[in-house]
Amino acid sequence: MSKILRRHTTGPTTHEGWGATGPITKDELKSMPDPEGGRAQQTAVAIPSPFARMHLVETALEYVRQHPTETASIHHRLLGQLWDAWEVIFNYHQLEKAGRKLLIRTWQRQPEMAKLEADPSTRPLAAVLRLYLEQSDERFGRLTDVHLFYWTRANGTPYLLAGTSPLTALFPAPDLPEALMQRTEGGGAYFDGHYVPLGAREGAFQQYLYESWVAEPGFRTQFRALEAVLDADRIRQLEFGTPPDLGAGYERLRDHTGNPVTICGLPLRVRPDESVIASSDFFIVPTKTAAGPLPLVLKPGMRAPGKYYFNKKSWDDATQVPATDARLLADRTLPGVSFQYPYLTINDLLEDTLLAVPYQIDERKFACGQVKTTRDAPQDFGPLLPLKPRFFDYFTPADLARLLTVEVTAHHVRVALRIPVQHGGFIEFERAYHDNPQLDGVGKLQVTNVGLAIFPFVRASDAPQYNDLYKVMLVDANTLDERAMHQPVKLEFWHQGAAIGETGGEKSATRYDRTPKTPTEEGSAYYTVRGEREEPDGRGSQRKVGQDVAFELVVVQHPGGGRSLAVPLWPTVTQGTGQFRFAVDFGTTNTHVAWNEGTTPEPKAFGFGADESPVGLLKKMFVQRDQNGQPLATQEQTPYERLVMAGIEDDARKIRLKRLSAYLEREFVPPMIGADGSPYAFPIRTATSESADFTTRPAVLLGNVNIGFGLITEELSPSYYFTNLKWSIGSDRFTESRVRAFFEELLLLFRAKVLLARPTGNVAQTRLTWFAPLSFSVPQRNLFQREWNQAYQRIFQTAQEALCVAESTAPYYYLTELNKITLGETDTAAFVDIGGGTTDVLLYADRAPVLNTSFRFAGTDLWGDGGARVTRKENGLVRYGLDQLVPATFGRSAQRAHNRVLKAVENPAYTSDDVASFLFAYDGELGFSRLLHRAQHLRVLFYLHFGAIVYHIGQLTKLYGLPVPRYLCLTGRGSLYVQLLRDGSDTETVTAMVRRILEATAGPVPARFEIVFVPDPKQATANGGVLANVATRPNPQAAKPTGVLPAAEPTDADGKPAPHTLEPAQITDAVQAAVLANVGACLDLLLTDPALVRLHPDLGIRNAPGQVRAILEKHLADSLTTHRQQYARLLEAGAPVPETLFFLPLKEALVGLSKELHSATTSTSAA
Amino acid sequence: MARLFLFAIGGSGARVVRSLVHLLAAGVRIPNCEAVVPVLIDPDTQNGDVVRTVELLKLYERLHRQLSDAKRERPDGFFAQPLLTLASLSSADAATSGLRDTFVYDFGGINKSFGEFLHRSSLSPDSGGLVDLLFSKASLDANLDLGFRGSPNVGSVVLNGLMESKEMRFLAQNLRADDRVFFVSSIFGGTGAAGFPLLVKNMRHEGPPLANPDVRKRMKAGALVLLPYFVLDQPSAAEIAQGANFIDSRSFVTKTKTALSYYAQHLKGVDATYYLGDEPGQPLANNPGKDAQRNAAHLIELVGALAPVHFMCLADPDISDRPLYHEFGLKAGGDPSDFDFAQLPDDLRATVARPLIRFHYFARYLTQHTPGETSNAAYANQIDLGARLKNDVALRDLNDFLTRYDGWLKELGLNRRHFRALRPDRTNFNEMVADKAPKTGGGLLGIGGDKGITPDVVKGQLNDAMGKLHHAKDAHPDERRAFQLLIAAFDAATEALVKEKLQYA
């Protein structure tokens, strides 16, 4: 034995020195160990030929034949690439459908070689190609073309995939990147470097190759190396069967010029274009018309024996359906067959997290599917829907009741979603959700402490332009978890299959964060979902037209992941024909809305109960149940309480949502008003509720500003309510925004009412009336008209204008139209409407209104703190009421009422009349009226206030030469104090009082003089507005006597009194003296006239003689000056004072009187 | 007599030639060979292996020329084998061809990428596509001044340009019927694996552009195919990430197999193939080219250098029928890690080991003892060696050559299958040859007896030899003559030492 210096282990071993052996052939090479070879970094292109890469494949095939069990060698990798390339080419049509078309070019030997040889710079290349084409392997001699297969990257740039080879049919290109496309079968992605043998690849591809081998003898003779790795048995089997018809089963592939692709004369064929799927047992059967081809519905591990996958292909239970397919639906290829067709799998439809809210969901307002609850399941628990929005591409929310089952147990929620497929079948997707999922495929159950409400919760099916604006409240109480604490829950709104973007476009869903979360308190955010498009209005400019945004889905996103759906079941209505009329008495203190619709002329106070609520609250109304779980026949609490009031808090379960009601009332819209136990009813306080940052950001209705319904129930202090809207408008832009928001919210409520009422009204037919006090200046009146018009025309999509009615005439319309009072032919009457800020008077004679007037002397002057901006609440009447309350005697409701009053007292933004309105609002609980009956030392205030008004009416009557009225009709919320005055005695005493004053100022009073106390006096104005008709009711002459009474005002050419205008600067000392003299005469009459003085005890008035007059005297002049100056400040230059000067001295004097009378009594009793 | 055109391709080819030059210097003769014409082919003209070998060839050629007499051929002895550059075959033709008088093929310094070489960017879309399909981007981007870095397919294209070259045309024109050609290349690298089959193809190619197709077709061709016998350091992951140039020696065997498969099917026209390979030892430094590629000499290269010697032994009829294949066997049991001359068969011990031993004695004595004896030794005095050693060009060349010999010998000992036949670290002549020591002893009480080969013994032999060589006409030999005398003296002296003292056979 010698040591032979060689690497292989075979051959002779005995010679010394150079000895004869044989050539090293494949047998010797086989014995050459190559342990490191598979780990080489670079592909070894060790063949000294430019066609080395073609040879390399042949070498690889030989190696793989010899080492069939290996997988990692570079030879295996190369063969894997060859099969990958061939399989990709085989799926040519399917890839084209998937947007990854193959480009096939052809290198033609003859012309290309000629070109290369013609150019000196490329001649060396030509020479070496020619040398090897002619001198190496005879198979190259037959080569006429090399086809080049290009594929495209995601960005569209082509890259080489493979070429044809006379040695092995195809050879892969160098530097192949991973294709990011899953192999149909065999696992992994094409060109991922893993060797997938032919036998593990898609059956159809294998079948094609073997059929080619048998049917096309050229494959066998030319590509022997390839045959070596094919399954010989399978070839034999095919040979014994019917000869395959390649032409029938496959298509010939053509290059980019349309010429057939051949390899050494053998046609290259591909799978036919199968993507036209004519039939399948798995076609989805949607209830909506879906765009594009109907997807198949498949799921992992699906067993469907006997079903057709598509066309005539049977479903194979072994087909691997992924749970998730990241590709777009249109880009998907069907599992197991790799040609492009859309299909849906479980994660397309089911989320892996289920969000639940800590209360039951109102299944009448939000789709819940079929919910099955076990006995031990938590009661205060509402699962949202763990559905992907894609579900609704095919189905409607109404389908959920049929297709979705949600089973709630103590430990988990199991969701089953049945998707109808062809021929009556269903594919059922099922997923269980646990708190702490441990297994794949099990979803996570996450409680999210949110409250959700939609306003207005209605959709007009026949008038989508009215589905253009929705406000969504989100109360986020996820405060216990650290992560959730610092991130908000977010909502996304889907409409017509797509999420509505934040801004821009015709649809938007804008979020407004209002109240920030704190570790102990919920936060709130509000979404405005708006659809709006600009259209030419036909007059050369653009107008905004509402676009339907009645979203089908609300996606709730919990911080840190987890999404589920709230699917509103919109009350969907078709408009009726009824014409609704709304009249808004936007008063200084209170606002009243009356409405009617054609068939029921009697105006009603605006409101709505639970059944026609425009607020869609996710939370369900709590129902008390007996021991058997049956609802109690009589529920202890009102519907409002059961819906709104219940707080939810359970730290152990990380549940906290205790003040849903507070946000609903303070920042949103109460779900019931004037019904079903709601604490709110019209008239409401004229107030807005605002966010803390209201003045620093643009105003957003129901974002940072809204009607302050909650003011009277507010338990927090300070909070952001703003009153005094009516008279501040025009003075700053914030108030303008407040008033606008107030109007808009009202109008949205009206629109919802029209749609939700039974029968439904017609939105465009709706009419709106508003009231202007006579004391409004022209700019003020125009400003209001503009605001009303803009909001009305936009929200009702109408060109109509809001009807403006003089405030003072409205009660008259109401009372006469509905025969509340009947006036004879010769009857005269004075309609007196005492509001919070203004008193309106209409004088009637000769069967028609003849004069109206208005002055700012009303409720505020009795209950308020005067013109000076005093925020200490020192009004004697109010203080008296507060002092007299004895909390110890209060029951539960009185206590709550008292608390709210005290909060109002604490609120620095409130004045005494705000507190007074609280006291009256809770009169039933606290008995403020009863206390005032006993306040003998203060009742003189009612007397003086009312007396002064009557005194002025008497003087006016005389001035204008009108007959003394037979009736005095009292309306308006402010007139209620006259009732207090009356109730102290009887109607006759008050009648006697008025009669005496009129006699003293206007002359003889008709014998049958009467004071008419109208039922619901506070609603007369609004009711009158509902009935008013601008066409038939011209406003009567307006009187704004600014001159000095009783002296006659200037007369016009006809000798009639001409309106005497007086600018603030024109109010001279002489004028002031005359005004004060007249006031003095009035007070003399009221306080010293024997006939009147005799009435005082019956009116419950008792004061020390001279005391009242003395106190008043101190304030009269100052009051006149103060208010003159205020006018000088507020009015534009040249604008006259819009009311009589008569009441100006009394305004501050009465307030001063109330303070002093009260404090005197207090100190007396203290002494 | 025939001439042998020896094409050494790539770094491995150059290293085999390096060993061959040392063998020839020692007096190994290539039988039936009028002259060897080595042509080193490597586009990487800075390649350390190539540069070193070319310099060695130049030294040899000058020394041989100094020793040659136009009148008579030296049959044997140091530097006896004639060795020619291509240009010197026909100086007249060479001049007109503009051929440089060197042993290395002139690529003209390719300093561009392979893609630029192909003019990839100006190709038609489809030819460009074909190029992209056949060559990786890395290959197209690689600069050719580093050679082909293990990509024979790239090499096959670039080296094909060789055939258009003036060197090849000149060579073909000057071929004679009995000339032979021998190719030396490795199969696992880039340049050799590509160049070898390409040269064979072109040599056998019947058509233009080369002259003498009939001669080329019939000309006997041999080839040494070097299989992997070393490995290289694998660069660290960080170096790879930084894009460090390197040759991945883990692919050597795979590439060898691939290439051999290809040869088995596609390479025809080689009459005698010599395969040589060995299990690798410690990895060598990984330098893909240029000056840094300068691998230590290896026993395999020394053995490989014996392939063309063997090839020239074969008579034409022996290689006319069918291709012959050879492998080299060591006379050894098992797989010894050390090599000594005992592992050579007897004929090679005589024709190879023996000259090497003599040359080693020569080299050692001339460099270590002669400089100290210039004034007191007859052989030196007779040719005035003291002065010449410093001034004569030939002696300086010789000294240079011997220094390289010493380096070569030391390198041979570094690699696994260590060359231990001669011991470069020993100064005692008796210990310099591993497989045989001179007979010593036999004296009485340490007096007398045989001390083997001592410097005095060598000096005596030299003096004797010089005495015999020295003729009256050499009283004042010129530089050339003095050099010839000195070499001849050493030839004779070492012959005597090996024969009489070492008794090597």
PDB file of N, CA and C in Angstrom, chain A residues 2-3 5-8 15-17 19 21 24 29 32 34 36 39 41 44-46 48-49 105-107 112 121 132 137 174-175, chain B residues 119 124 126-127 133-134 137 152-153 156 160 193 197-198 228 248 250 254-255 257 261-262 266 275 277 325-331 417:
ATOM      1  N   SER A   2       0.517   2.123  -0.877  1.00  0.00           N
ATOM      2  CA  SER A   2       1.193   3.428  -0.881  1.00  0.00           C
ATOM      3  C   SER A   2       0.200   4.487  -0.427  1.00  0.00           C
ATOM      4  N   LYS A   3       0.786   5.607  -0.085  1.00  0.00           N
ATOM      5  CA  LYS A   3      -0.084   6.760   0.197  1.00  0.00           C
ATOM      6  C   LYS A   3      -0.232   7.526  -1.104  1.00  0.00           C
ATOM      7  N   LEU A   5      -1.539  10.565  -3.196  1.00  0.00           N
ATOM      8  CA  LEU A   5      -1.893  11.970  -2.910  1.00  0.00           C
ATOM      9  C   LEU A   5      -3.139  12.329  -3.721  1.00  0.00           C
ATOM     10  N   ARG A   6      -4.265  12.043  -3.133  1.00  0.00           N
ATOM     11  CA  ARG A   6      -5.531  12.281  -3.831  1.00  0.00           C
ATOM     12  C   ARG A   6      -6.603  12.632  -2.797  1.00  0.00           C
ATOM     13  N   ARG A   7      -7.773  13.056  -3.280  1.00  0.00           N
ATOM     14  CA  ARG A   7      -8.860  13.407  -2.380  1.00  0.00           C
ATOM     15  C   ARG A   7      -9.969  12.375  -2.367  1.00  0.00           C
ATOM     16  N   HIS A   8     -10.061  11.622  -3.444  1.00  0.00           N
ATOM     17  CA  HIS A   8     -11.099  10.591  -3.429  1.00  0.00           C
ATOM     18  C   HIS A   8     -10.526   9.332  -2.798  1.00  0.00           C
ATOM     19  N   HIS A  15       0.896   1.938  -6.408  1.00  0.00           N
ATOM     20  CA  HIS A  15       2.067   2.452  -7.131  1.00  0.00           C
ATOM     21  C   HIS A  15       2.807   3.486  -6.295  1.00  0.00           C
ATOM     22  N   GLU A  16       4.113   3.626  -6.653  1.00  0.00           N
ATOM     23  CA  GLU A  16       4.941   4.646  -6.023  1.00  0.00           C
ATOM     24  C   GLU A  16       5.381   5.615  -7.094  1.00  0.00           C
ATOM     25  N   GLY A  17       5.440   6.881  -6.744  1.00  0.00           N
ATOM     26  CA  GLY A  17       5.696   7.874  -7.765  1.00  0.00           C
ATOM     27  C   GLY A  17       4.472   7.991  -8.648  1.00  0.00           C
ATOM     28  N   GLY A  19       1.920   6.951 -11.045  1.00  0.00           N
ATOM     29  CA  GLY A  19       1.438   5.682 -11.525  1.00  0.00           C
ATOM     30  C   GLY A  19       0.133   5.859 -12.279  1.00  0.00           C
ATOM     31  N   THR A  21      -3.557   5.620 -13.421  1.00  0.00           N
ATOM     32  CA  THR A  21      -4.901   5.411 -12.858  1.00  0.00           C
ATOM     33  C   THR A  21      -5.900   5.715 -13.966  1.00  0.00           C
ATOM     34  N   ILE A  24     -10.812  10.732 -13.275  1.00  0.00           N
ATOM     35  CA  ILE A  24     -11.741  10.937 -12.155  1.00  0.00           C
ATOM     36  C   ILE A  24     -13.114  11.216 -12.750  1.00  0.00           C
ATOM     37  N   LEU A  29     -15.760  10.927  -7.834  1.00  0.00           N
ATOM     38  CA  LEU A  29     -16.175  12.161  -7.155  1.00  0.00           C
ATOM     39  C   LEU A  29     -17.125  11.864  -6.012  1.00  0.00           C
ATOM     40  N   MET A  32     -15.543  11.428  -2.832  1.00  0.00           N
ATOM     41  CA  MET A  32     -14.739  12.544  -2.309  1.00  0.00           C
ATOM     42  C   MET A  32     -15.547  13.268  -1.241  1.00  0.00           C
ATOM     43  N   ASP A  34     -17.063  15.860   1.224  1.00  0.00           N
ATOM     44  CA  ASP A  34     -17.177  17.332   1.145  1.00  0.00           C
ATOM     45  C   ASP A  34     -17.985  17.850   2.320  1.00  0.00           C
ATOM     46  N   GLU A  36     -17.687  20.336   4.239  1.00  0.00           N
ATOM     47  CA  GLU A  36     -17.865  21.791   4.402  1.00  0.00           C
ATOM     48  C   GLU A  36     -18.715  22.401   3.295  1.00  0.00           C
ATOM     49  N   ARG A  39     -21.811  24.454   3.611  1.00  0.00           N
ATOM     50  CA  ARG A  39     -21.756  25.690   4.396  1.00  0.00           C
ATOM     51  C   ARG A  39     -21.132  26.839   3.632  1.00  0.00           C
ATOM     52  N   GLN A  41     -20.374  29.989   1.534  1.00  0.00           N
ATOM     53  CA  GLN A  41     -21.125  31.243   1.458  1.00  0.00           C
ATOM     54  C   GLN A  41     -21.530  31.545   0.024  1.00  0.00           C
ATOM     55  N   ALA A  44     -20.802  27.917  -5.776  1.00  0.00           N
ATOM     56  CA  ALA A  44     -19.560  27.569  -6.451  1.00  0.00           C
ATOM     57  C   ALA A  44     -19.820  27.434  -7.940  1.00  0.00           C
ATOM     58  N   VAL A  45     -19.357  28.409  -8.691  1.00  0.00           N
ATOM     59  CA  VAL A  45     -19.506  28.314 -10.138  1.00  0.00           C
ATOM     60  C   VAL A  45     -18.166  27.844 -10.680  1.00  0.00           C
ATOM     61  N   ALA A  46     -17.910  26.561 -10.482  1.00  0.00           N
ATOM     62  CA  ALA A  46     -16.562  26.068 -10.744  1.00  0.00           C
ATOM     63  C   ALA A  46     -16.385  25.584 -12.170  1.00  0.00           C
ATOM     64  N   PRO A  48     -15.635  26.064 -15.910  1.00  0.00           N
ATOM     65  CA  PRO A  48     -14.950  27.064 -16.739  1.00  0.00           C
ATOM     66  C   PRO A  48     -15.662  27.257 -18.061  1.00  0.00           C
ATOM     67  N   SER A  49     -16.837  27.754 -17.992  1.00  0.00           N
ATOM     68  CA  SER A  49     -17.599  28.013 -19.209  1.00  0.00           C
ATOM     69  C   SER A  49     -18.516  29.171 -18.918  1.00  0.00           C
ATOM     70  N   ARG A 105     -38.829  37.365 -22.445  1.00  0.00           N
ATOM     71  CA  ARG A 105     -38.129  37.869 -23.615  1.00  0.00           C
ATOM     72  C   ARG A 105     -37.328  36.725 -24.220  1.00  0.00           C
ATOM     73  N   THR A 106     -36.834  36.954 -25.409  1.00  0.00           N
ATOM     74  CA  THR A 106     -36.139  35.861 -26.088  1.00  0.00           C
ATOM     75  C   THR A 106     -34.807  36.345 -26.642  1.00  0.00           C
ATOM     76  N   TRP A 107     -33.740  35.678 -26.229  1.00  0.00           N
ATOM     77  CA  TRP A 107     -32.419  35.920 -26.833  1.00  0.00           C
ATOM     78  C   TRP A 107     -32.305  34.991 -28.033  1.00  0.00           C
ATOM     79  N   GLU A 112     -28.551  37.990 -32.410  1.00  0.00           N
ATOM     80  CA  GLU A 112     -27.824  38.574 -31.273  1.00  0.00           C
ATOM     81  C   GLU A 112     -26.321  38.335 -31.416  1.00  0.00           C
ATOM     82  N   SER A 121     -16.241  46.193 -29.364  1.00  0.00           N
ATOM     83  CA  SER A 121     -16.164  46.144 -27.907  1.00  0.00           C
ATOM     84  C   SER A 121     -16.825  44.883 -27.349  1.00  0.00           C
ATOM     85  N   TYR A 132     -17.901  28.365 -26.962  1.00  0.00           N
ATOM     86  CA  TYR A 132     -18.547  27.370 -26.101  1.00  0.00           C
ATOM     87  C   TYR A 132     -19.826  26.812 -26.711  1.00  0.00           C
ATOM     88  N   ASP A 137     -20.383  21.420 -25.487  1.00  0.00           N
ATOM     89  CA  ASP A 137     -21.356  20.351 -25.393  1.00  0.00           C
ATOM     90  C   ASP A 137     -22.215  20.383 -26.650  1.00  0.00           C
ATOM     91  N   PRO A 174     -29.030  33.997 -11.208  1.00  0.00           N
ATOM     92  CA  PRO A 174     -28.279  34.215  -9.966  1.00  0.00           C
ATOM     93  C   PRO A 174     -28.947  35.309  -9.142  1.00  0.00           C
ATOM     94  N   ASP A 175     -28.571  35.408  -7.921  1.00  0.00           N
ATOM     95  CA  ASP A 175     -28.999  36.519  -7.048  1.00  0.00           C
ATOM     96  C   ASP A 175     -30.515  36.599  -6.906  1.00  0.00           C
TER      97      ASP A 175
ATOM     98  N   HIS B 119     -18.655  45.093 -21.630  1.00  0.00           N
ATOM     99  CA  HIS B 119     -19.462  46.214 -22.124  1.00  0.00           C
ATOM    100  C   HIS B 119     -20.946  45.917 -21.911  1.00  0.00           C
ATOM    101  N   SER B 124     -27.495  44.770 -26.143  1.00  0.00           N
ATOM    102  CA  SER B 124     -28.930  44.816 -26.410  1.00  0.00           C
ATOM    103  C   SER B 124     -29.661  44.263 -25.182  1.00  0.00           C
ATOM    104  N   ASP B 126     -31.650  41.872 -24.779  1.00  0.00           N
ATOM    105  CA  ASP B 126     -31.683  40.418 -24.640  1.00  0.00           C
ATOM    106  C   ASP B 126     -30.295  39.838 -24.392  1.00  0.00           C
ATOM    107  N   SER B 127     -29.283  40.386 -25.063  1.00  0.00           N
ATOM    108  CA  SER B 127     -27.934  39.899 -24.763  1.00  0.00           C
ATOM    109  C   SER B 127     -27.546  40.305 -23.353  1.00  0.00           C
ATOM    110  N   LEU B 133     -28.149  36.584 -16.701  1.00  0.00           N
ATOM    111  CA  LEU B 133     -28.595  35.250 -16.328  1.00  0.00           C
ATOM    112  C   LEU B 133     -27.399  34.331 -16.087  1.00  0.00           C
ATOM    113  N   LEU B 134     -26.334  34.583 -16.834  1.00  0.00           N
ATOM    114  CA  LEU B 134     -25.180  33.684 -16.763  1.00  0.00           C
ATOM    115  C   LEU B 134     -24.193  34.075 -15.673  1.00  0.00           C
ATOM    116  N   LYS B 137     -24.396  39.222 -10.109  1.00  0.00           N
ATOM    117  CA  LYS B 137     -24.062  40.645 -10.018  1.00  0.00           C
ATOM    118  C   LYS B 137     -22.681  40.835  -9.409  1.00  0.00           C
ATOM    119  N   PRO B 152     -14.445  30.451 -12.264  1.00  0.00           N
ATOM    120  CA  PRO B 152     -13.887  30.014 -13.551  1.00  0.00           C
ATOM    121  C   PRO B 152     -14.764  30.401 -14.731  1.00  0.00           C
ATOM    122  N   ASN B 153     -16.063  30.580 -14.483  1.00  0.00           N
ATOM    123  CA  ASN B 153     -16.897  30.969 -15.619  1.00  0.00           C
ATOM    124  C   ASN B 153     -16.552  32.372 -16.085  1.00  0.00           C
ATOM    125  N   SER B 156     -13.234  32.019 -17.875  1.00  0.00           N
ATOM    126  CA  SER B 156     -13.322  31.451 -19.215  1.00  0.00           C
ATOM    127  C   SER B 156     -13.570  32.529 -20.259  1.00  0.00           C
ATOM    128  N   ASN B 160     -10.311  33.971 -22.593  1.00  0.00           N
ATOM    129  CA  ASN B 160     -10.476  33.679 -24.009  1.00  0.00           C
ATOM    130  C   ASN B 160      -9.824  34.768 -24.858  1.00  0.00           C
ATOM    131  N   ALA B 193      -8.674  26.975 -13.073  1.00  0.00           N
ATOM    132  CA  ALA B 193      -9.782  26.113 -13.487  1.00  0.00           C
ATOM    133  C   ALA B 193     -10.399  26.605 -14.776  1.00  0.00           C
ATOM    134  N   PRO B 197      -8.938  24.540 -19.317  1.00  0.00           N
ATOM    135  CA  PRO B 197      -9.748  23.979 -20.409  1.00  0.00           C
ATOM    136  C   PRO B 197      -9.832  24.917 -21.607  1.00  0.00           C
ATOM    137  N   LEU B 198      -9.795  26.221 -21.290  1.00  0.00           N
ATOM    138  CA  LEU B 198      -9.870  27.191 -22.376  1.00  0.00           C
ATOM    139  C   LEU B 198      -8.663  27.078 -23.294  1.00  0.00           C
ATOM    140  N   PRO B 228      -7.792  20.188  -4.365  1.00  0.00           N
ATOM    141  CA  PRO B 228      -7.529  20.942  -3.122  1.00  0.00           C
ATOM    142  C   PRO B 228      -6.500  20.259  -2.249  1.00  0.00           C
ATOM    143  N   ASP B 248     -13.795  31.601  -0.467  1.00  0.00           N
ATOM    144  CA  ASP B 248     -14.455  30.682   0.460  1.00  0.00           C
ATOM    145  C   ASP B 248     -13.926  29.279   0.220  1.00  0.00           C
ATOM    146  N   ARG B 250     -14.299  26.719   1.786  1.00  0.00           N
ATOM    147  CA  ARG B 250     -15.214  25.618   2.086  1.00  0.00           C
ATOM    148  C   ARG B 250     -15.851  25.074   0.812  1.00  0.00           C
ATOM    149  N   THR B 254     -16.433  21.176  -3.376  1.00  0.00           N
ATOM    150  CA  THR B 254     -17.626  21.221  -4.216  1.00  0.00           C
ATOM    151  C   THR B 254     -17.263  21.684  -5.620  1.00  0.00           C
ATOM    152  N   LYS B 255     -16.435  22.725  -5.660  1.00  0.00           N
ATOM    153  CA  LYS B 255     -16.054  23.260  -6.962  1.00  0.00           C
ATOM    154  C   LYS B 255     -15.212  22.245  -7.732  1.00  0.00           C
ATOM    155  N   LYS B 257     -15.373  19.077  -7.522  1.00  0.00           N
ATOM    156  CA  LYS B 257     -16.262  18.030  -8.041  1.00  0.00           C
ATOM    157  C   LYS B 257     -17.011  18.528  -9.279  1.00  0.00           C
ATOM    158  N   SER B 261     -16.500  17.033 -12.926  1.00  0.00           N
ATOM    159  CA  SER B 261     -17.643  16.465 -13.654  1.00  0.00           C
ATOM    160  C   SER B 261     -17.692  17.067 -15.049  1.00  0.00           C
ATOM    161  N   TYR B 262     -17.482  18.362 -15.049  1.00  0.00           N
ATOM    162  CA  TYR B 262     -17.527  19.046 -16.343  1.00  0.00           C
ATOM    163  C   TYR B 262     -16.393  18.550 -17.240  1.00  0.00           C
ATOM    164  N   HIS B 266     -16.661  17.198 -20.837  1.00  0.00           N
ATOM    165  CA  HIS B 266     -16.464  18.207 -21.871  1.00  0.00           C
ATOM    166  C   HIS B 266     -15.024  18.494 -22.231  1.00  0.00           C
ATOM    167  N   TYR B 275      -3.296  13.945 -11.750  1.00  0.00           N
ATOM    168  CA  TYR B 275      -4.106  14.442 -10.636  1.00  0.00           C
ATOM    169  C   TYR B 275      -3.270  14.482  -9.374  1.00  0.00           C
ATOM    170  N   GLY B 277      -3.630  15.817  -5.174  1.00  0.00           N
ATOM    171  CA  GLY B 277      -4.346  16.534  -4.122  1.00  0.00           C
ATOM    172  C   GLY B 277      -3.969  15.945  -2.777  1.00  0.00           C
ATOM    173  N   TYR B 325      -3.877   8.732 -17.370  1.00  0.00           N
ATOM    174  CA  TYR B 325      -4.110   9.433 -16.112  1.00  0.00           C
ATOM    175  C   TYR B 325      -3.122   8.927 -15.086  1.00  0.00           C
ATOM    176  N   HIS B 326      -2.655   9.839 -14.271  1.00  0.00           N
ATOM    177  CA  HIS B 326      -1.665   9.451 -13.275  1.00  0.00           C
ATOM    178  C   HIS B 326      -1.989  10.049 -11.923  1.00  0.00           C
ATOM    179  N   GLU B 327      -1.561   9.279 -10.921  1.00  0.00           N
ATOM    180  CA  GLU B 327      -1.578   9.836  -9.570  1.00  0.00           C
ATOM    181  C   GLU B 327      -0.267   9.484  -8.913  1.00  0.00           C
ATOM    182  N   PHE B 328       0.061  10.180  -7.872  1.00  0.00           N
ATOM    183  CA  PHE B 328       1.368  10.024  -7.252  1.00  0.00           C
ATOM    184  C   PHE B 328       1.233   9.256  -5.938  1.00  0.00           C
ATOM    185  N   GLY B 329       2.048   8.208  -5.832  1.00  0.00           N
ATOM    186  CA  GLY B 329       2.025   7.407  -4.614  1.00  0.00           C
ATOM    187  C   GLY B 329       3.306   7.567  -3.818  1.00  0.00           C
ATOM    188  N   LEU B 330       3.150   7.711  -2.514  1.00  0.00           N
ATOM    189  CA  LEU B 330       4.317   7.762  -1.628  1.00  0.00           C
ATOM    190  C   LEU B 330       4.556   6.364  -1.069  1.00  0.00           C
ATOM    191  N   LYS B 331       5.813   6.047  -0.974  1.00  0.00           N
ATOM    192  CA  LYS B 331       6.151   4.743  -0.412  1.00  0.00           C
ATOM    193  C   LYS B 331       6.068   4.881   1.105  1.00  0.00           C
ATOM    194  N   ARG B 417       1.906  17.503   5.965  1.00  0.00           N
ATOM    195  CA  ARG B 417       2.814  16.700   5.164  1.00  0.00           C
ATOM    196  C   ARG B 417       4.074  17.527   4.993  1.00  0.00           C
TER     197      ARG B 417
END
